Amino acid sequence: QVQLVQSGTEVKKPGGSVKVSCKTSGYTFATYPISWVRQAPGQGLEWLGWIGTYNGNTHYSEKVQDRITMTKDASTKTVYMELRSLRSDDTAVYYCGREYFDWISNYGMDVWGQGTTVTVSS
Amino acid sequence: VIWMTQSPSLVSASAGDRVNISCRLSQGISTYLSWYQQKPGKAPDLLIYAVSTLQSGVPSRFSGGGSGTDFTLTISGLQAEDVATYYCQQYYAFPRTFGQGTKLEIK
């Protein structure tokens, strides 16, 4: 079945960097893009960016675009999200999700990873 | 940026009730709108895509509708297991955007 499995919990200091992985399985990797979303404690969902898994094209949120990089590794069917110059307000659960489409419709994010907790604290 | 205003932020209803959640957008998005359900401590689940199409396995008491800039998620015959936070999302343009969320409680 289709699965997205993310890397584990991270604790980082302010000013540091974090790289979260999202390993895909159960479908053709290069067909469907991946979006990254985060959720700060007690808050709503915030979209961070999108990567096309065919050619690596990216789109980022203006809020984090100077600090974020999304990459892919087709050989391992894995997508990565790196966030730099971490601040306390980057503390959140980070999710990856597949943007699915077929010949009839675009679906939005149909399968999500389990989430990765990133804590930024001195 | 396409802004999304979701309301209400909190709704409390009784089992068996009908609940409506609204999502209003700052511009038209064709049919590129989805609804997600998120239970505490879990990742969101896709409920509805393309405004009104139920994702496989989603109970028929959930429905979506609307057009232009105004969209609605309806739950008919509320059940205890529907307690969750619900989000709308547009995937018509970048940046993707989410509504602020609606927390649903059972009286």
XYZ file of N, CA and C in Angstrom:
687
model
N 0.841 -1.186 0.000
C 0.000 0.000 0.000
C 0.884 1.246 0.000
N 0.275 2.365 -0.333
C 1.016 3.621 -0.394
C 1.362 4.056 1.029
N 2.642 4.356 1.240
C 3.086 4.819 2.556
C 4.103 5.928 2.421
N 4.044 6.847 3.356
C 5.081 7.858 3.527
C 5.578 7.711 4.959
N 6.860 7.427 5.118
C 7.422 7.223 6.453
C 8.495 8.271 6.703
N 8.285 9.040 7.754
C 9.178 10.151 8.046
C 10.221 9.773 9.090
N 11.288 10.548 9.131
C 12.342 10.351 10.107
C 11.870 10.778 11.495
N 12.708 10.500 12.505
C 12.282 10.631 13.876
C 12.427 12.025 14.475
N 12.042 12.082 15.730
C 12.019 13.334 16.494
C 13.383 14.009 16.508
N 13.358 15.328 16.417
C 14.583 16.127 16.411
C 14.498 17.206 17.484
N 15.607 17.432 18.160
C 15.734 18.556 19.089
C 16.938 19.362 18.633
N 16.728 20.613 18.355
C 17.779 21.473 17.797
C 17.888 22.773 18.591
N 19.057 23.365 18.501
C 19.270 24.655 19.144
C 18.955 25.783 18.163
N 18.564 26.934 18.687
C 18.323 28.098 17.816
C 19.555 28.387 16.969
N 19.292 28.703 15.700
C 20.379 28.964 14.768
C 20.852 27.735 14.025
N 20.456 26.581 14.457
C 20.859 25.332 13.814
C 19.992 24.992 12.623
N 20.192 23.772 12.113
C 19.444 23.289 10.960
C 18.857 21.918 11.270
N 17.798 21.576 10.548
C 17.206 20.252 10.666
C 16.877 19.759 9.264
N 17.061 18.456 9.052
C 16.718 17.847 7.771
C 15.815 16.661 8.051
N 14.596 16.732 7.550
C 13.594 15.700 7.768
C 13.416 14.903 6.477
N 13.368 13.601 6.585
C 13.180 12.761 5.406
C 11.769 12.187 5.362
N 11.353 11.857 4.149
C 10.024 11.299 3.890
C 10.215 10.202 2.851
N 10.226 8.961 3.292
C 10.482 7.832 2.405
C 9.162 7.285 1.886
N 9.051 7.212 0.571
C 7.806 6.779 -0.056
C 7.886 5.320 -0.490
N 6.731 4.684 -0.578
C 6.661 3.320 -1.087
C 5.251 3.029 -1.571
N 5.143 2.038 -2.427
C 3.826 1.586 -2.859
C 3.281 2.252 -4.104
N 4.058 3.129 -4.733
C 3.592 3.782 -5.946
C 4.805 4.271 -6.733
N 4.569 4.772 -7.948
C 5.660 5.280 -8.784
C 6.095 6.652 -8.275
N 7.283 6.692 -7.724
C 7.771 7.879 -7.002
C 7.679 9.161 -7.825
N 8.115 9.097 -9.077
C 8.294 10.324 -9.864
C 6.985 10.874 -10.439
N 5.881 10.258 -10.142
C 4.618 10.696 -10.734
C 3.942 11.800 -9.932
N 4.010 11.716 -8.607
C 3.218 12.600 -7.760
C 4.100 13.486 -6.895
N 3.804 14.803 -6.886
C 4.582 15.724 -6.058
C 4.342 15.483 -4.566
N 5.220 16.063 -3.782
C 5.114 16.003 -2.319
C 5.041 17.430 -1.777
N 4.110 17.670 -0.878
C 4.057 18.934 -0.138
C 4.473 18.696 1.302
N 5.022 19.758 1.904
C 5.370 19.726 3.323
C 4.490 20.739 4.055
N 4.016 20.326 5.204
C 3.098 21.111 6.031
C 3.581 21.014 7.471
N 3.432 22.086 8.242
C 3.781 21.971 9.653
C 2.644 22.455 10.528
N 2.704 22.044 11.786
C 1.666 22.396 12.741
C 2.328 22.695 14.080
N 2.359 23.966 14.449
C 2.897 24.369 15.743
C 1.942 23.903 16.846
N 2.429 23.763 18.047
C 1.579 23.266 19.137
C 0.293 24.065 19.285
N -0.838 23.380 19.240
C -2.136 24.011 19.406
C -2.591 24.882 18.252
N -1.861 24.838 17.153
C -2.180 25.708 16.010
C -2.682 24.911 14.817
N -3.004 25.642 13.733
C -3.505 25.015 12.529
C -2.394 24.539 11.609
N -2.786 24.144 10.414
C -1.857 23.624 9.422
C -1.268 24.763 8.603
N 0.038 24.727 8.404
C 0.749 25.742 7.628
C 1.503 25.057 6.502
N 1.191 25.416 5.273
C 1.890 24.850 4.103
C 3.259 25.483 3.980
N 4.304 24.667 3.789
C 5.686 25.148 3.692
C 6.223 25.129 2.278
N 5.838 24.121 1.503
C 6.407 24.047 0.166
C 6.034 22.760 -0.529
N 6.534 22.652 -1.781
C 6.128 21.563 -2.710
C 7.327 21.213 -3.546
N 7.508 19.927 -3.823
C 8.558 19.503 -4.716
C 8.001 18.534 -5.730
N 8.310 18.783 -6.987
C 7.958 17.857 -8.042
C 8.962 16.721 -8.070
N 8.517 15.530 -7.876
C 9.435 14.403 -7.761
C 9.964 13.916 -9.105
N 9.438 14.441 -10.205
C 9.974 14.086 -11.529
C 11.246 14.877 -11.844
N 11.140 16.214 -11.655
C 12.270 17.060 -12.059
C 12.864 17.879 -10.911
N 12.312 17.757 -9.719
C 12.852 18.472 -8.573
C 12.439 19.929 -8.484
N 11.529 20.367 -9.342
C 11.036 21.743 -9.232
C 10.418 21.978 -7.859
N 10.593 23.195 -7.353
C 10.082 23.502 -6.017
C 9.280 24.809 -5.999
N 8.371 24.888 -5.053
C 7.666 26.114 -4.710
C 7.674 26.196 -3.185
N 8.004 27.381 -2.649
C 8.105 27.548 -1.202
C 7.192 28.666 -0.708
N 6.795 28.529 0.550
C 6.092 29.609 1.231
C 7.018 30.814 1.378
N 6.458 32.005 1.146
C 7.269 33.224 1.307
C 7.834 33.342 2.722
N 7.085 32.820 3.703
C 7.487 32.959 5.100
C 8.829 32.275 5.388
N 9.111 31.161 4.717
C 10.326 30.390 5.011
C 11.256 30.248 3.821
N 10.943 30.882 2.695
C 11.653 30.599 1.450
C 13.151 30.878 1.529
N 13.569 31.777 2.413
C 15.001 32.070 2.528
C 15.739 31.040 3.380
N 14.998 30.148 4.038
C 15.618 29.220 4.993
C 15.342 27.751 4.677
N 14.587 27.468 3.627
C 14.139 26.098 3.400
C 14.655 25.571 2.062
N 14.955 24.290 2.031
C 15.331 23.617 0.791
C 14.681 22.239 0.784
N 14.022 21.926 -0.307
C 13.445 20.586 -0.492
C 14.189 19.891 -1.623
N 14.548 18.637 -1.399
C 15.271 17.859 -2.386
C 14.682 16.468 -2.477
N 15.100 15.737 -3.510
C 14.617 14.371 -3.698
C 15.764 13.454 -4.056
N 15.573 12.198 -3.736
C 16.523 11.159 -4.145
C 15.704 10.037 -4.763
N 15.697 10.001 -6.080
C 14.862 9.022 -6.766
C 15.335 7.592 -6.514
N 16.610 7.414 -6.255
C 17.138 6.051 -6.068
C 16.591 5.417 -4.795
N 16.281 6.244 -3.802
C 15.728 5.721 -2.548
C 14.271 6.126 -2.363
N 13.695 6.799 -3.355
C 12.291 7.234 -3.319
C 12.012 8.064 -2.071
N 12.942 8.951 -1.790
C 12.873 9.749 -0.569
C 12.930 11.237 -0.893
N 12.133 11.998 -0.157
C 12.130 13.445 -0.271
C 12.641 14.013 1.054
N 13.360 15.140 0.958
C 13.937 15.761 2.143
C 13.491 17.211 2.261
N 13.341 17.665 3.503
C 13.053 19.064 3.788
C 14.079 19.547 4.803
N 14.872 20.544 4.416
C 15.860 21.117 5.324
C 15.458 22.537 5.679
N 15.463 22.840 6.953
C 15.145 24.177 7.442
C 16.338 24.683 8.245
N 16.808 25.875 7.913
C 18.022 26.422 8.510
C 17.684 27.607 9.406
N 18.699 28.093 10.109
C 18.549 29.266 10.992
C 17.311 29.117 11.867
N 17.234 27.976 12.545
C 16.048 27.642 13.316
C 15.793 28.632 14.453
N 14.506 28.877 14.674
C 14.048 29.752 15.765
C 13.063 28.959 16.615
N 12.750 29.507 17.751
C 11.819 28.800 18.645
C 10.452 28.625 17.992
N 10.045 29.553 17.157
C 8.733 29.424 16.530
C 8.714 28.442 15.363
N 9.831 27.789 15.095
C 9.852 26.658 14.151
C 9.494 25.342 14.844
N 9.334 25.384 16.151
C 8.905 24.196 16.890
C 7.528 23.770 16.412
N 7.445 22.548 15.915
C 6.203 22.090 15.280
C 6.321 20.611 14.932
N 5.189 20.038 14.554
C 5.190 18.739 13.891
C 5.205 19.002 12.392
N 6.134 18.367 11.700
C 6.295 18.544 10.262
C 5.769 17.294 9.545
N 4.912 17.526 8.542
C 4.314 16.439 7.780
C 4.695 16.552 6.305
N 4.893 15.408 5.678
C 4.927 15.360 4.214
C 3.623 14.724 3.743
N 3.230 15.065 2.542
C 1.995 14.502 1.993
C 2.076 14.437 0.476
N 1.518 13.396 -0.082
C 1.510 13.212 -1.530
C 0.342 13.977 -2.132
N 0.619 14.723 -3.207
C -0.450 15.368 -3.958
C -0.833 14.445 -5.111
N -2.001 13.863 -5.005
C -2.416 12.857 -5.972
C -3.299 13.460 -7.060
N -3.229 12.887 -8.232
C -4.133 13.259 -9.310
C -4.347 12.042 -10.188
N -5.479 12.014 -10.885
C -5.684 11.033 -11.936
C -6.237 11.759 -13.151
N -6.741 11.018 -14.121
C -7.143 11.666 -15.366
C -8.441 12.454 -15.191
N -9.105 12.278 -14.023
C -10.355 12.993 -13.784
C -10.139 14.210 -12.880
N -9.412 14.021 -11.827
C -9.338 15.053 -10.780
C -7.947 15.189 -10.185
N -7.719 16.356 -9.579
C -6.633 16.517 -8.610
C -7.252 16.322 -7.231
N -6.525 15.652 -6.345
C -7.116 15.252 -5.076
C -6.671 16.108 -3.890
N -5.607 16.843 -4.038
C -4.992 17.400 -2.848
C -4.055 16.357 -2.252
N -3.873 16.394 -0.936
C -2.914 15.507 -0.273
C -3.639 14.262 0.218
N -3.462 13.144 -0.497
C -4.262 11.972 -0.193
C -3.603 11.032 0.809
N -2.293 11.071 0.901
C -1.590 10.234 1.870
C -0.561 11.107 2.582
N -0.506 10.987 3.900
C 0.380 11.807 4.721
C 1.371 10.916 5.467
N 2.554 11.472 5.742
C 3.460 10.820 6.655
C 2.941 10.928 8.081
N 3.616 10.241 8.976
C 3.150 10.187 10.357
C 3.502 11.441 11.163
N 4.338 12.291 10.587
C 4.737 13.504 11.282
C 6.082 13.359 11.982
N 6.839 14.419 11.988
C 8.127 14.486 12.687
C 8.110 15.684 13.616
N 8.302 15.446 14.894
C 8.332 16.538 15.861
C 9.714 17.179 15.875
N 9.740 18.472 15.632
C 10.976 19.241 15.700
C 10.832 20.256 16.820
N 11.722 20.176 17.785
C 11.725 21.116 18.902
C 12.975 21.975 18.830
N 12.792 23.280 18.863
C 13.913 24.213 18.838
C 13.983 24.884 20.199
N 15.062 24.587 20.902
C 15.188 25.096 22.261
C 16.654 25.198 22.652
N 16.969 26.242 23.394
C 18.347 26.401 23.869
C 18.571 25.574 25.140
N -1.408 35.544 -3.173
C -1.813 34.537 -2.199
C -3.346 34.450 -2.139
N -3.870 33.238 -2.133
C -5.313 33.028 -1.998
C -5.619 32.856 -0.516
N -6.341 33.806 0.052
C -6.679 33.752 1.467
C -7.937 32.933 1.677
N -7.969 32.219 2.789
C -9.095 31.356 3.101
C -9.621 31.697 4.481
N -10.914 31.899 4.580
C -11.544 32.192 5.856
C -12.510 31.059 6.172
N -12.194 30.329 7.223
C -12.999 29.179 7.598
C -13.799 29.528 8.845
N -15.068 29.126 8.869
C -15.914 29.415 10.031
C -16.963 28.326 10.222
N -17.399 28.125 11.477
C -16.882 28.767 12.687
C -15.558 28.138 13.100
N -14.898 28.712 14.068
C -13.651 28.135 14.568
C -13.937 26.990 15.542
N -15.112 27.042 16.154
C -15.525 26.002 17.100
C -17.018 25.757 16.931
N -17.395 24.505 16.862
C -18.809 24.159 16.796
C -19.077 23.014 17.767
N -20.153 23.167 18.535
C -20.579 22.138 19.473
C -21.978 21.679 19.080
N -22.149 20.404 18.848
C -23.422 19.877 18.373
C -23.704 18.531 19.030
N -24.936 18.110 18.932
C -25.353 16.843 19.526
C -25.296 15.732 18.507
N -25.146 14.529 19.007
C -25.165 13.367 18.118
C -26.450 13.373 17.307
N -26.318 13.112 16.014
C -27.470 13.121 15.125
C -27.713 14.453 14.436
N -27.089 15.509 14.913
C -27.262 16.838 14.308
C -26.596 16.924 12.947
N -26.966 17.990 12.264
C -26.332 18.349 10.990
C -25.431 19.543 11.257
N -24.197 19.458 10.774
C -23.203 20.513 11.002
C -22.694 21.018 9.662
N -22.602 22.335 9.543
C -22.046 22.962 8.344
C -20.803 23.759 8.699
N -19.756 23.598 7.920
C -18.521 24.357 8.087
C -18.265 25.086 6.778
N -17.979 26.380 6.906
C -17.831 27.220 5.731
C -16.370 27.538 5.438
N -16.063 27.662 4.184
C -14.723 28.054 3.738
C -14.909 29.082 2.625
N -14.454 30.295 2.885
C -14.601 31.379 1.910
C -13.213 31.790 1.416
N -13.059 31.941 0.114
C -11.758 32.232 -0.482
C -11.718 33.642 -1.047
N -10.521 34.160 -1.195
C -10.357 35.527 -1.685
C -10.460 35.613 -3.206
N -10.403 34.449 -3.877
C -10.599 34.417 -5.318
C -11.046 33.026 -5.725
N -11.550 32.914 -6.936
C -12.032 31.631 -7.411
C -10.910 30.631 -7.624
N -11.236 29.339 -7.410
C -10.238 28.274 -7.511
C -10.753 27.083 -8.311
N -11.733 27.313 -9.186
C -12.347 26.206 -9.909
C -12.826 25.162 -8.899
N -12.387 23.917 -9.043
C -12.814 22.867 -8.104
C -11.649 22.323 -7.280
N -10.582 23.098 -7.162
C -9.368 22.621 -6.502
C -9.427 22.861 -4.996
N -10.411 22.253 -4.350
C -10.586 22.412 -2.917
C -10.795 21.060 -2.265
N -10.111 20.858 -1.141
C -10.261 19.623 -0.385
C -10.555 19.935 1.078
N -11.083 18.926 1.758
C -11.360 19.002 3.199
C -10.620 17.858 3.891
N -10.053 18.172 5.054
C -9.313 17.196 5.847
C -9.886 17.124 7.256
N -9.788 15.928 7.831
C -10.158 15.699 9.216
C -8.895 15.360 9.993
N -8.688 16.028 11.113
C -7.525 15.714 11.941
C -7.952 15.429 13.368
N -7.609 14.242 13.844
C -7.869 13.877 15.231
C -6.611 14.126 16.052
N -6.763 14.373 17.350
C -5.612 14.761 18.183
C -4.461 13.772 18.076
N -3.279 14.325 17.855
C -2.067 13.515 17.796
C -1.877 12.736 16.511
N -2.752 12.961 15.526
C -2.672 12.223 14.269
C -2.447 13.161 13.096
N -1.974 12.603 11.993
C -1.873 13.364 10.757
C -3.276 13.588 10.195
N -3.449 14.647 9.418
C -4.750 14.852 8.769
C -5.081 13.716 7.811
N -6.377 13.508 7.634
C -6.882 12.547 6.652
C -7.709 13.295 5.618
N -7.526 12.914 4.345
C -8.317 13.512 3.281
C -9.741 12.987 3.355
N -10.705 13.904 3.438
C -12.121 13.528 3.466
C -12.769 13.691 2.094
N -12.583 14.884 1.523
C -13.261 15.275 0.293
C -12.262 16.002 -0.594
N -12.294 15.713 -1.890
C -11.470 16.436 -2.851
C -12.339 16.919 -3.999
N -11.781 17.829 -4.787
C -12.525 18.419 -5.903
C -13.902 18.914 -5.446
N -13.928 19.578 -4.315
C -15.102 20.235 -3.722
C -16.095 19.245 -3.119
N -16.416 18.161 -3.865
C -17.568 17.363 -3.445
C -17.375 15.851 -3.551
N -16.214 15.377 -3.932
C -15.988 13.941 -4.115
C -15.432 13.329 -2.833
N -16.144 12.329 -2.310
C -15.688 11.670 -1.098
C -14.492 10.779 -1.381
N -13.472 10.898 -0.569
C -12.342 9.980 -0.638
C -12.840 8.584 -0.288
N -12.200 7.591 -0.879
C -12.572 6.204 -0.632
C -12.587 5.893 0.862
N -13.655 5.261 1.319
C -13.754 4.854 2.707
C -14.381 5.880 3.632
N -14.638 7.070 3.130
C -15.238 8.117 3.970
C -16.757 7.898 4.029
N -17.330 7.939 5.231
C -18.775 7.705 5.352
C -19.616 8.725 4.584
N -20.754 8.280 4.108
C -21.595 9.117 3.254
C -22.273 10.255 4.022
N -22.177 10.261 5.346
C -22.742 11.400 6.090
C -21.919 12.686 5.862
N -20.722 12.540 5.306
C -19.912 13.697 4.938
C -20.239 14.098 3.496
N -20.375 15.394 3.279
C -20.580 15.884 1.925
C -19.966 17.270 1.786
N -19.626 17.611 0.558
C -19.037 18.903 0.280
C -19.769 19.564 -0.871
N -19.785 20.885 -0.866
C -20.450 21.602 -1.947
C -19.944 23.017 -2.045
N -20.539 23.746 -2.959
C -20.178 25.129 -3.148
C -19.558 25.376 -4.504
N -19.310 26.636 -4.784
C -18.683 27.017 -6.046
C -18.141 28.432 -5.931
N -17.322 28.792 -6.913
C -16.770 30.144 -6.915
C -15.814 30.370 -5.767
N -16.246 31.106 -4.771
C -15.387 31.398 -3.624
C -15.966 30.906 -2.302
N -17.124 30.265 -2.336
C -17.787 29.811 -1.110
C -18.040 28.318 -1.149
N -17.514 27.628 -0.146
C -17.603 26.177 -0.099
C -18.019 25.732 1.294
N -18.626 24.553 1.358
C -19.168 24.065 2.627
C -18.896 22.579 2.796
N -18.517 22.219 4.015
C -18.470 20.812 4.436
C -19.685 20.583 5.329
N -20.443 19.537 5.018
C -21.624 19.203 5.816
C -21.466 17.799 6.388
N -21.775 17.673 7.658
C -21.841 16.357 8.304
C -23.294 16.159 8.730
N -23.926 15.155 8.138
C -25.341 14.880 8.418
C -25.447 13.659 9.309
N -26.049 13.846 10.490
C -26.141 12.723 11.416
C -24.836 12.549 12.175
N -24.468 13.580 12.917
C -23.189 13.621 13.625
C -23.018 12.406 14.536
N -21.820 11.829 14.512
C -21.508 10.711 15.383
C -20.333 11.077 16.284
N -20.227 10.400 17.407
C -19.179 10.701 18.384
C -17.783 10.626 17.767
N -17.601 9.720 16.826
C -16.279 9.538 16.203
C -15.905 10.703 15.279
N -16.841 11.619 15.040
C -16.549 12.757 14.165
C -15.872 13.897 14.905
N -15.704 13.746 16.228
C -14.982 14.762 17.000
C -13.573 14.885 16.452
N -13.221 16.082 16.001
C -11.951 16.313 15.297
C -11.880 17.788 14.929
N -10.765 18.166 14.323
C -10.638 19.487 13.714
C -10.640 19.312 12.207
N -11.376 20.170 11.527
C -11.555 20.072 10.078
C -10.914 21.282 9.402
N -10.223 21.014 8.294
C -9.530 22.063 7.536
C -9.927 21.995 6.070
N -10.101 23.175 5.464
C -10.191 23.238 4.012
C -8.822 23.638 3.464
N -8.558 23.274 2.214
C -7.303 23.627 1.556
C -7.562 23.870 0.076
N -6.928 24.907 -0.475
C -6.971 25.092 -1.933
C -5.648 24.619 -2.530
N -5.750 23.899 -3.631
C -4.539 23.467 -4.340
C -4.600 23.914 -5.798
N -5.223 25.066 -6.000
C -5.337 25.676 -7.330
C -4.055 26.415 -7.694
N -3.430 27.030 -6.693
C -2.268 27.876 -6.956
C -1.267 27.769 -5.818
N -0.045 28.199 -6.111
C 0.979 28.335 -5.078
C 0.986 29.768 -4.568
N 1.166 29.974 -3.258
C 1.288 28.931 -2.241
C -0.043 28.244 -1.950
N 0.029 26.935 -1.698
C -1.160 26.264 -1.191
C -1.555 26.942 0.121
N -2.822 26.975 0.431
C -3.263 27.574 1.692
C -4.345 26.729 2.336
N -4.362 26.794 3.669
C -5.346 26.101 4.477
C -6.245 27.115 5.181
N -7.476 26.695 5.446
C -8.297 27.448 6.372
C -7.738 27.316 7.778
N -8.285 28.123 8.688
C -7.753 28.179 10.048
C -8.154 26.976 10.891
N -9.122 26.212 10.426
C -9.572 25.029 11.140
C -10.858 25.252 11.915
N -11.670 24.197 12.006
C -12.897 24.201 12.794
C -12.870 23.006 13.727
N -12.901 23.292 15.015
C -12.903 22.219 16.001
C -14.347 21.819 16.285
N -14.625 20.539 16.127
C -15.973 20.021 16.305
C -16.044 19.247 17.617
N -16.978 19.644 18.463
C -17.190 18.963 19.732
C -18.601 18.388 19.774
N -18.774 17.369 20.584
C -20.089 16.770 20.798
C -20.620 17.260 22.152
N -21.881 17.729 22.150
C -22.489 18.174 23.394
C -22.776 16.996 24.319
